[in-house]
Coordinates of C-alpha atoms in Angstrom, one line a residue:
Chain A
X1 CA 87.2 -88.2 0.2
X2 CA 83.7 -86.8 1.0
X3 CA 84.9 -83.3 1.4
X4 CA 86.5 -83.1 -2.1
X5 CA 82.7 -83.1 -3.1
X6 CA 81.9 -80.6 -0.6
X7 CA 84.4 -78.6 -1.9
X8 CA 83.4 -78.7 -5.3
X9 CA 79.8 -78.3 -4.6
X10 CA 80.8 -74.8 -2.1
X11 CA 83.5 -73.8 -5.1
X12 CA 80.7 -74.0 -7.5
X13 CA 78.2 -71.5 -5.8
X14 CA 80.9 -69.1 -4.8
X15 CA 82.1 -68.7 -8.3
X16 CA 78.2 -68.6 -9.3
X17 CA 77.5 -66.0 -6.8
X18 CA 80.6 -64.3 -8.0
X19 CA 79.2 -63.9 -11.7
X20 CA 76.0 -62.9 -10.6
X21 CA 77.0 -60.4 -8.3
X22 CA 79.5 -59.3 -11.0
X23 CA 76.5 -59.3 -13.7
X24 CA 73.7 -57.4 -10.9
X25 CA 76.7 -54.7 -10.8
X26 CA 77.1 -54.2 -14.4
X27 CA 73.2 -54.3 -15.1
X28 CA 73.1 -51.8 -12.6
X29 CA 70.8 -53.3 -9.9
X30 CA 71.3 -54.0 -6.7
X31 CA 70.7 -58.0 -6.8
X32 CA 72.4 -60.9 -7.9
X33 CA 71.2 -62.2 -11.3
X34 CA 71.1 -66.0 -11.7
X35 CA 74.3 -66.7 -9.6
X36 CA 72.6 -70.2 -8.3
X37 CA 71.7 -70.9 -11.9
X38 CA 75.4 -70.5 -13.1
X39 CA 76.4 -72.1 -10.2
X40 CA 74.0 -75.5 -11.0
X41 CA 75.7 -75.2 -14.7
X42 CA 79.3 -75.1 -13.3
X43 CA 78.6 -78.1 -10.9
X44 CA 76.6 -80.4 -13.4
X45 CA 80.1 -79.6 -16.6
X46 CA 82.5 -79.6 -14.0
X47 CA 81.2 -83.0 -12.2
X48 CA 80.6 -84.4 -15.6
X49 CA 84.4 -83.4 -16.7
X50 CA 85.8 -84.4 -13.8
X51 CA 84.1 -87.9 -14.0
X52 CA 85.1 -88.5 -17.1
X53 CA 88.9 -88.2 -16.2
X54 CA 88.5 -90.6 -13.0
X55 CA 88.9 -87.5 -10.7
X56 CA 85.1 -87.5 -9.1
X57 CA 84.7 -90.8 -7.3
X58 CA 81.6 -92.4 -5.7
X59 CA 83.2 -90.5 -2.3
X60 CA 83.4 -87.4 -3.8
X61 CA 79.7 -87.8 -5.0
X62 CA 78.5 -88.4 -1.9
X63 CA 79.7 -85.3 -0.3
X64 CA 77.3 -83.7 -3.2
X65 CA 74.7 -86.2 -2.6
X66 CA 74.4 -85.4 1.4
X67 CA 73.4 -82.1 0.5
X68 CA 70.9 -83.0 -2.3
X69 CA 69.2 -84.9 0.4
X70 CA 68.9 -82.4 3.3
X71 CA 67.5 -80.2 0.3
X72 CA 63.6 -80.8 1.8
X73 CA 64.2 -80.5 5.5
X74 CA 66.3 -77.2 4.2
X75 CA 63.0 -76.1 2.9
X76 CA 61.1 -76.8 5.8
X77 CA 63.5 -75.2 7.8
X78 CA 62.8 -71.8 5.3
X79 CA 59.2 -72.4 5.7
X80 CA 59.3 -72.2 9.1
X81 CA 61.6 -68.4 9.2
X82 CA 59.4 -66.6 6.7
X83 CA 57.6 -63.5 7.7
X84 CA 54.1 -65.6 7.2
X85 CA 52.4 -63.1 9.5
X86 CA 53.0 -60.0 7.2
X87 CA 51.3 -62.2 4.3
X88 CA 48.6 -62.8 6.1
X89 CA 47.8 -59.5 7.4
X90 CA 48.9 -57.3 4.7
X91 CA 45.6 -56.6 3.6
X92 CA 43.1 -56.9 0.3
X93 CA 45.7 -55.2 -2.1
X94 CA 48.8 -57.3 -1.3
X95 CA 46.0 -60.8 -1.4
X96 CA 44.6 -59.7 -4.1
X97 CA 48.1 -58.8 -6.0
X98 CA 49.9 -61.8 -5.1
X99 CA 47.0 -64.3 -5.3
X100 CA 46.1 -62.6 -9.0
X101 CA 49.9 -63.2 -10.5
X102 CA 49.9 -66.5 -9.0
X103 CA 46.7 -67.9 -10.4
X104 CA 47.7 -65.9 -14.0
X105 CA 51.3 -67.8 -14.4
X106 CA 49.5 -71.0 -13.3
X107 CA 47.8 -70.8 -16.3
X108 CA 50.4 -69.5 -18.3
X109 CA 52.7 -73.1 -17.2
X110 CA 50.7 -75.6 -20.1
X111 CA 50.9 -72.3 -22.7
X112 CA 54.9 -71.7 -22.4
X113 CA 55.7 -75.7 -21.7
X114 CA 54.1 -76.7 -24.8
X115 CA 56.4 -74.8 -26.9
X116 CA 58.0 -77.1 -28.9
X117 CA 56.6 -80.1 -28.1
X118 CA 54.8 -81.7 -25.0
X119 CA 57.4 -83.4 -22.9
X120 CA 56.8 -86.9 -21.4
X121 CA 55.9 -86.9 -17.6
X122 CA 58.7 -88.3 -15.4
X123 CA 58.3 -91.6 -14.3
X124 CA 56.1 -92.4 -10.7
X125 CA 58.5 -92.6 -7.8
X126 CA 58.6 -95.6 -5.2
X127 CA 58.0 -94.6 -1.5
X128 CA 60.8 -96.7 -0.3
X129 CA 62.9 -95.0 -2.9
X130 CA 63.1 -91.6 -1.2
X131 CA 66.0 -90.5 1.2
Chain B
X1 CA 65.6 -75.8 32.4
X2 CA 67.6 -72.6 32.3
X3 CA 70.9 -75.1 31.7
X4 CA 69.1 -76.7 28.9
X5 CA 67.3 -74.0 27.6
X6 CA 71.1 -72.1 27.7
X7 CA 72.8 -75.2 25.7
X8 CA 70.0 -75.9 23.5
X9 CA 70.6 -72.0 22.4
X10 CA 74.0 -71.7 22.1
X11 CA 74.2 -74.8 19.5
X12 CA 71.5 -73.3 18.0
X13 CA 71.9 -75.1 14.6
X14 CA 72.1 -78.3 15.9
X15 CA 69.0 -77.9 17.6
X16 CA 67.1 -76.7 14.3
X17 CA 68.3 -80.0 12.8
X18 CA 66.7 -81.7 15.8
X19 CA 63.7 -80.1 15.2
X20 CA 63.2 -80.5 11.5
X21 CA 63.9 -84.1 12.2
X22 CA 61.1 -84.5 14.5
X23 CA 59.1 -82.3 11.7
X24 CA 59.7 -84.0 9.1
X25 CA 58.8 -87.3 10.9
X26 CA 55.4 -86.1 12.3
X27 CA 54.5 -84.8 9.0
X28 CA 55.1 -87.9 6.9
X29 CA 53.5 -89.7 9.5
X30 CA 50.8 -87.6 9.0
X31 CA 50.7 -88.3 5.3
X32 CA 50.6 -91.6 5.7
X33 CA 48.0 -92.4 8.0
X34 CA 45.9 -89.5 7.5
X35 CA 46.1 -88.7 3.8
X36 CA 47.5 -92.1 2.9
X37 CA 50.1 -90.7 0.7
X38 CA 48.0 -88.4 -1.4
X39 CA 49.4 -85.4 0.3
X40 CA 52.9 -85.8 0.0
X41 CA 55.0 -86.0 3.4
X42 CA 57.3 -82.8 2.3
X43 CA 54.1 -80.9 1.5
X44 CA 52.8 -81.6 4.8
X45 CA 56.4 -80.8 6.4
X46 CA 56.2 -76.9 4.9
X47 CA 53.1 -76.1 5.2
X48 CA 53.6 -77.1 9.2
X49 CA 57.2 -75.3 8.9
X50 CA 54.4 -71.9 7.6
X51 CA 52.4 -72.5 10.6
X52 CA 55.2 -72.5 12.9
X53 CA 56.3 -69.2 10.9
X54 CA 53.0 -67.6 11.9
X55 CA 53.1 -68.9 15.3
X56 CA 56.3 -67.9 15.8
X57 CA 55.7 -64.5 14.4
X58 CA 52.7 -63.3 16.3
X59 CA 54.6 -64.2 19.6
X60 CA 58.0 -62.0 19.0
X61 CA 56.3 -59.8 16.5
X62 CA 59.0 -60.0 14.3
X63 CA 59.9 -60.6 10.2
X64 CA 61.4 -64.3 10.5
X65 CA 59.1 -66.6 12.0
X66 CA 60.1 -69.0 14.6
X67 CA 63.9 -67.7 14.2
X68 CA 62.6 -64.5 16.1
X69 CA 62.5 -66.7 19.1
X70 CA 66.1 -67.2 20.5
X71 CA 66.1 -70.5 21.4
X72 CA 64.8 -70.9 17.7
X73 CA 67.7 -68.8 16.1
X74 CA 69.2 -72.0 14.6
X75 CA 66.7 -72.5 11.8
X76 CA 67.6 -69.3 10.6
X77 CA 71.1 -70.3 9.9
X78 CA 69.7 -73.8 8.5
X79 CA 67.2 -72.3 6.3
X80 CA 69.2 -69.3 5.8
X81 CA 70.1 -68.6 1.7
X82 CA 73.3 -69.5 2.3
X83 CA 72.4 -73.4 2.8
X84 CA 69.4 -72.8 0.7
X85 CA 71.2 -72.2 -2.0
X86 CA 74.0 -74.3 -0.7
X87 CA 71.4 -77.1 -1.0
X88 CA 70.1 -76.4 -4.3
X89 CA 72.9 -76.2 -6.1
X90 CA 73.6 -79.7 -5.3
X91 CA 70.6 -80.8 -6.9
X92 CA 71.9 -80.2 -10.2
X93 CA 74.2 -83.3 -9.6
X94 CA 73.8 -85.3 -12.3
X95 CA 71.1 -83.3 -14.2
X96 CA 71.7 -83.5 -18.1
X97 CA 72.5 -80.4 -19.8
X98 CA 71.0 -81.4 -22.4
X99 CA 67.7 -81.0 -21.5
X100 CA 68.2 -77.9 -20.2
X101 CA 69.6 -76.6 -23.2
X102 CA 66.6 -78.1 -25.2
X103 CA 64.0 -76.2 -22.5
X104 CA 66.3 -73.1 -22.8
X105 CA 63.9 -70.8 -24.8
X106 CA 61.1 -72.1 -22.7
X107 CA 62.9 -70.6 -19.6
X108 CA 64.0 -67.5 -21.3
X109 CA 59.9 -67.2 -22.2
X110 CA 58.9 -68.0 -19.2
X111 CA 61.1 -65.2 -17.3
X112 CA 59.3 -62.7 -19.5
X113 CA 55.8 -63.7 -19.3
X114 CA 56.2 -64.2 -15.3
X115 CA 57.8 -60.7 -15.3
X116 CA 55.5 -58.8 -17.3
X117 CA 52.3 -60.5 -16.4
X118 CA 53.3 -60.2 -12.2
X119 CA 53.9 -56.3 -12.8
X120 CA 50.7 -55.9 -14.6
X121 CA 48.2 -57.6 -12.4
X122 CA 49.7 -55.8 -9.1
X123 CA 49.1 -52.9 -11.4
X124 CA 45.8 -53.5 -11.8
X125 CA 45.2 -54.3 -8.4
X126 CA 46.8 -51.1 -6.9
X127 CA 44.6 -49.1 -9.4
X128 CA 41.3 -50.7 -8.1
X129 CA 42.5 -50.0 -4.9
X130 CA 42.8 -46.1 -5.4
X131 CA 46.6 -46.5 -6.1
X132 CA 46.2 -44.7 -9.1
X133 CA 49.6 -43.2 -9.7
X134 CA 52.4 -45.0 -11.9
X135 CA 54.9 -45.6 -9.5
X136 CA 52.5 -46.6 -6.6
X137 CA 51.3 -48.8 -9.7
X138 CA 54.5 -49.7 -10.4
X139 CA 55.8 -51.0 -7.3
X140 CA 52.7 -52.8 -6.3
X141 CA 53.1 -54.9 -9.7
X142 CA 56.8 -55.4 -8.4
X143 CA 56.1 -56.9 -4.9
X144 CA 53.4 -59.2 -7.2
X145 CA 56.9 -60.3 -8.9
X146 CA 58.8 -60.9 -5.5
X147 CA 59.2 -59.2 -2.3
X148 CA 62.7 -58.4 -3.2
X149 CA 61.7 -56.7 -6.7
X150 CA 58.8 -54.7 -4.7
X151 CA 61.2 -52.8 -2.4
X152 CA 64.2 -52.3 -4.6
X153 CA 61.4 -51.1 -7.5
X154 CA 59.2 -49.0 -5.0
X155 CA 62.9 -47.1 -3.4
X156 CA 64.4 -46.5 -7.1
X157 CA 61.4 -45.5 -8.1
X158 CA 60.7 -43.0 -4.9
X159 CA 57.3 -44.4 -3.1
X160 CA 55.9 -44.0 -0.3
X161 CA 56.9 -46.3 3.1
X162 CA 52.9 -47.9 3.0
X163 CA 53.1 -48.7 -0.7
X164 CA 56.7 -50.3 -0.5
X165 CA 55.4 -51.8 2.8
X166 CA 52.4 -53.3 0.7
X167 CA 54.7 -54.3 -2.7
X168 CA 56.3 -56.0 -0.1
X169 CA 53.1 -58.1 1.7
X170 CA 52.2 -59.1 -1.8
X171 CA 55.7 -61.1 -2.4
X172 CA 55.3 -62.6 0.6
X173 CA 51.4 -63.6 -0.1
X174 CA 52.6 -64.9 -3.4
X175 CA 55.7 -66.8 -2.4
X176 CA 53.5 -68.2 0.5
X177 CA 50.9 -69.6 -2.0
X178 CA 53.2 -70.7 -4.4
X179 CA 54.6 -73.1 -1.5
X180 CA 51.5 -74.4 -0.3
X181 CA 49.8 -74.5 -3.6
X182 CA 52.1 -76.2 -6.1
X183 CA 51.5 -80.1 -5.4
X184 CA 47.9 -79.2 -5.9
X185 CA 48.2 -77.3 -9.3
X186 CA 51.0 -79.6 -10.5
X187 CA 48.5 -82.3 -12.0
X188 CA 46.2 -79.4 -13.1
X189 CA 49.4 -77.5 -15.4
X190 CA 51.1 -80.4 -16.4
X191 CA 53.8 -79.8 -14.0
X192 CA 55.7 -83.2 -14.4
X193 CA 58.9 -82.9 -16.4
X194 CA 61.8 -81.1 -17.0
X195 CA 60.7 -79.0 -19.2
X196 CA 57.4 -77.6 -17.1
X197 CA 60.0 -77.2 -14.0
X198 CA 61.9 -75.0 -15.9
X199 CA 58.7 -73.1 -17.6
X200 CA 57.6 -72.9 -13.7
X201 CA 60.2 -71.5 -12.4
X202 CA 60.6 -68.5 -14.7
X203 CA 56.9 -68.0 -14.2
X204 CA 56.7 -67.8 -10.7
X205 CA 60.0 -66.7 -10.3
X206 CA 59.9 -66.6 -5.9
X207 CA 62.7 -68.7 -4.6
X208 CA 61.5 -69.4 -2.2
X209 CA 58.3 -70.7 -3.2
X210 CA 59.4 -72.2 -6.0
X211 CA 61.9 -74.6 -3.8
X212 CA 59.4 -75.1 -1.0
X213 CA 56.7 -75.7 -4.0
X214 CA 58.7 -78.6 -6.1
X215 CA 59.8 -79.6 -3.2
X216 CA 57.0 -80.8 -2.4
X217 CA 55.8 -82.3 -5.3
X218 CA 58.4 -83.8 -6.8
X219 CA 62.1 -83.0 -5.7
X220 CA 63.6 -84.4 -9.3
X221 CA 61.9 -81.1 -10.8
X222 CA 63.8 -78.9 -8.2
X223 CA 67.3 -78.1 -10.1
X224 CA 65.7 -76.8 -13.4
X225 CA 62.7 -75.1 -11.6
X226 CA 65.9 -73.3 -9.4
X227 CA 67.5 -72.8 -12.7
X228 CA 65.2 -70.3 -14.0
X229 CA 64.3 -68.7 -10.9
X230 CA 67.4 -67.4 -10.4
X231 CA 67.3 -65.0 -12.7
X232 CA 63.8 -63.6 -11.7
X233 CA 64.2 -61.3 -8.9
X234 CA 67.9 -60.0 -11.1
X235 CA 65.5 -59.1 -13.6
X236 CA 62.7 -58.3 -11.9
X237 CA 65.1 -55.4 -10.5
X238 CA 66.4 -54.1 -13.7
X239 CA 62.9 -54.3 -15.6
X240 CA 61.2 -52.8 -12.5
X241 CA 62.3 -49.1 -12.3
X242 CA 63.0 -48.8 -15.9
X243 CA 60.9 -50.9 -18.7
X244 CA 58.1 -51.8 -16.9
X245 CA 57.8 -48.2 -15.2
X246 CA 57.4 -46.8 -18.4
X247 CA 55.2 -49.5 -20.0
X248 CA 52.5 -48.8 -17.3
X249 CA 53.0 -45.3 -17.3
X250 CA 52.0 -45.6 -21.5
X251 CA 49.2 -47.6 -20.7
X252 CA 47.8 -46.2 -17.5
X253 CA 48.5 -42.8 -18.4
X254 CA 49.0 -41.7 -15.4

């Protein structure tokens, strides 16, 4: 059934947000650190386990997969509740600050990726391909 | 009207899918036919979700965008961080750990360098700018990091309301940029593979930028750009007030 993989997916970032609240508490700061990330690692051994032992059918999947693809309008929906009028009016020292880091970490993406090794570019993607 | 507007309000979610249907439509229509493709349909799709942002903001004069407006509440819920995250975590579906094991001291790198380098240039910035004392320095370079780091640095750290306020402009500035600005870098950094997604996202370190960026230049990249990011703003927090407090203390001398 599709919700099992709704349910795994929702299991999966509780349990990540879990741990990282868990971790922000014992660092000492008031934030979650990394809970999505532990919750992607959970989801991708977990769905790989359970494949493997015929417990993660194609239904299962595609209660994962539904989410995947409402991932972009998701985004847009972000885009369209950020506070884009404080960014644009906070001034010369908040451009200037947040433009500067920007434009420095560009730069710094070919440095770091390069360590060990150039990795090959991902294949093109069709159009018609996209859902 | 007043019926409509009532229902359309009350099922406020299902109206924000509504409209981010006819968004997305408009805007890969608009790719099509008046980029041709170059500018990617998603791309188009946030950077018309911003402008709705502004728009929305300068008519309620409030922090989130359209959602200000009432009968627009429902995109808060939909591009709230609970489905945000909801969202990205399913991305990682079928992602192979093995590649992001391989990547795994390129992320850890990364999260450094974006850290440190983000704290510094706000640093730098705030100093031209006559904000000359460490922790005005200090939280300035935080907000550079993210607008979550800014305020959580600048409060630890005791500054004052306009400096946190500013920390605060800058994260937004940045994550803002990041959005708009990755499908045009991309080609530029060599932002096609695994490994530069995951490099990315410890760089940047914004969330939110980082998803609205790879989203909209490739959405494969999204899962192990996320991955790093997630443990930006966590640092960010704990580095803020502490190490890098000290650090440009030492070298500012101030």
């Amino acid at each position: 059934m599709i919700i099992y993989g709704v349910a795994v997916l929702a299991a999966c970032l509780l349990a990540g947000m879990i741990v990282g609240d868990a971790l922000g508490a014992l660092l000492g700061v008031e934030s979650n650190v990394g809970g999505v990330g532990f919750a992607m690692l959970l989801l991708i051994v977990l769905s790989d386990r359970m494949r493997g032992a015929g417990l993660f059918p194609q239904h299962s999947a595609e209660g994962v997969l539904f989410w995947s693809a409402m991932y972009i309008p998701i985004v847009v929906a972000m885009a369209a509740t950020q506070n884009v009028v404080a960014a644009v009016g906070g001034g010369p020292v908040a451009l200037l600050a947040g433009v500067g880091a920007t434009a420095l970490c560009w730069a710094m993406v070919p440095v770091l990726s390069r360590i060990g090794g150039v990795e090959e570019a991902l294949p093109p993607i069709a159009d018609h391909a996209e859902v | 009207m007043e019926l409509i507007t009532a229902t359309l309000t009350k099922n406020g979610l299902l109206f924000a899918f509504l409209l981010v249907g006819l968004v997305m439509w408009a805007s890969y229509f608009l790719s099509h036919h008046l980029t041709r493709g170059r500018l990617h349909g998603s791309a188009v799709a946030i950077m018309v979700g911003l402008l709705l942002a502004y728009l929305g903001g300068l008519f309620s004069g409030g922090t989130k965008g359209l959602a200000d407006i009432p009968l627009f509440a429902g995109l808060g819920i939909m591009g709230g961080a609970m489905l945000r995250d909801f969202a990205i975590v399913s991305t990682a579906y079928g992602v192979d750990l093995a590649e992001i094991r391989k990547s795994g001291l390129v992320g850890v790198l990364s999260l450094a360098f974006g850290i440190v380098l983000s704290f510094l240039v706000g640093a730098i910035v705030a100093l031209a700018f006559g904000y000359g004392d460490a922790v005005s320095m200090t939280t300035i370079g935080a907000g550079a990091a993210t607008y979550i780091v800014g305020p959580v640095t600048g409060t630890a750290l005791g500054a004052s309301s306009e400096v946190v306020a500013l920390s605060v402009a800058a994260g937004l500035v940045k994550s803002v940029i990041v959005m708009i600005g990755t499908p045009f870098i991309a080609p530029l950094i060599g932002l096609n593979n695994p490994k530069s997604a995951m490099a990315y996202g410890g760089l940047m370190g914004t969330t939110s930028g980082v998803a609205g960026g790879l989203a909209a230049t490739d959405k494969r990249l999204v899962p192990y750009g996320a991955m790093t990011a997630t443990f930006y703003t966590g640092l960010g927090c704990l580095m803020g007030p502490s190490l890098m407090y000290l650090m440009i203390r030492a070298i500012f001398g101030a």
